[in-house]
Coordinates of C-alpha atoms in Angstrom, one line a residue:
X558 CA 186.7 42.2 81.9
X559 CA 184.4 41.5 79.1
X560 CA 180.8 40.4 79.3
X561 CA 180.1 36.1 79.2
X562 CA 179.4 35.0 75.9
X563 CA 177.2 32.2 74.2
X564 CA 177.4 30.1 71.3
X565 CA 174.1 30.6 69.2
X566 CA 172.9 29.1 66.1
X567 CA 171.0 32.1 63.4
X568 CA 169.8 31.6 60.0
X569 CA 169.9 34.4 57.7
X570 CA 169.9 35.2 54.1
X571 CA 172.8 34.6 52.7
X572 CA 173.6 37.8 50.4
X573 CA 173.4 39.7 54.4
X574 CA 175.7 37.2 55.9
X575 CA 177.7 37.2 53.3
X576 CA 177.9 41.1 53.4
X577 CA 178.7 41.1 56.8
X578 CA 181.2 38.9 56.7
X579 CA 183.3 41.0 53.9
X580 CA 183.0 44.0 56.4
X581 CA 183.3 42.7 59.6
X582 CA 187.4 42.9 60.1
X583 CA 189.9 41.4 62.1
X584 CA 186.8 41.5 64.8
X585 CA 185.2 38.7 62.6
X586 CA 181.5 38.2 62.2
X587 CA 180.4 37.7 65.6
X588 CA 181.5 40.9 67.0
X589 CA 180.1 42.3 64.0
X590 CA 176.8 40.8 64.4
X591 CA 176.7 41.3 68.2
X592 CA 177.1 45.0 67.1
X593 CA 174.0 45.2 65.3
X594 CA 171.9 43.3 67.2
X595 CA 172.8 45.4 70.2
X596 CA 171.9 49.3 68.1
X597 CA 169.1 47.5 66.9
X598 CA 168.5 46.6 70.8
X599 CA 169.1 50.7 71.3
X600 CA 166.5 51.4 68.9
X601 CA 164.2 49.6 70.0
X602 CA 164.8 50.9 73.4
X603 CA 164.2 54.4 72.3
X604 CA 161.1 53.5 70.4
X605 CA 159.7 52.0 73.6
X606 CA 160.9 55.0 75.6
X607 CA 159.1 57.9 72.2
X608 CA 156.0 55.7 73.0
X609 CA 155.9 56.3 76.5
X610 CA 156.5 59.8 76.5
X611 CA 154.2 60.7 73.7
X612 CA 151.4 58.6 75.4
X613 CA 151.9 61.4 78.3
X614 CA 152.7 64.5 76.2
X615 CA 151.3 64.0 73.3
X616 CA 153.3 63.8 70.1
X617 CA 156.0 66.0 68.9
X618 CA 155.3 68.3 66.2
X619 CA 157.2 68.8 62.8
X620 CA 157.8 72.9 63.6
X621 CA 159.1 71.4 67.4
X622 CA 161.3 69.1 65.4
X623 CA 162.9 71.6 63.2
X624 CA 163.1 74.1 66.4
X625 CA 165.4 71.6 67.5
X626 CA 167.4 70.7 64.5
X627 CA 168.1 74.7 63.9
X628 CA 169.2 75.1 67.8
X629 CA 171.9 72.5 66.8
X630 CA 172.9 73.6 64.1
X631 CA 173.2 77.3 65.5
X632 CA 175.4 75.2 68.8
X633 CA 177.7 73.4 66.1
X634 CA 178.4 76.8 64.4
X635 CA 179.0 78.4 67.7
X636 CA 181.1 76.0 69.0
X637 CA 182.8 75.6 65.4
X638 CA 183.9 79.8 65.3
X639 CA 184.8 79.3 69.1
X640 CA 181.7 80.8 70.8
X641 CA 181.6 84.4 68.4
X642 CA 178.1 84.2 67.4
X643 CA 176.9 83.2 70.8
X644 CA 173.6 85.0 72.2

């Protein structure tokens, strides 16, 4: 069962709508605008939520970042060559 909807009324610039309506498929604009609205809704969310956590931890460092980013990458390629260069 989906969600209830609404009938709202937004203004926008047109080249955007206009954009969005070339790329929004057989779903049609709506769903396509309902789809942004609710990532930008998710961002926003997070943002709230970095905020938060960096008010009680302090901020999180570029070298913590990149820490990160190379453990990834290091987990994609394991999980690409089926575990081989696991630690």
């Amino acid at each position: 069962m989906s969600e209830p909807t609404g009938k709202y009324s937004i203004t926008m610039p047109r080249d955007i709508a206009e954009a969005a309506k070339a790329r929004s498929g057989p779903s049609g604009l709506s769903a396509y605008v309902a789809a942004a609205v609710a990532r930008q809704i998710e961002r926003d969310n997070l943002n709230e939520l970095i905020t938060v956590a960096e008010a009680e931890h302090g901020p999180v460092t570029d070298e913590e970042i990149q820490a990160l980013r190379d453990r990834l990458h290091q987990a994609r390629d394991n999980q690409a060559t089926g575990g081989a260069n696991a630690a």
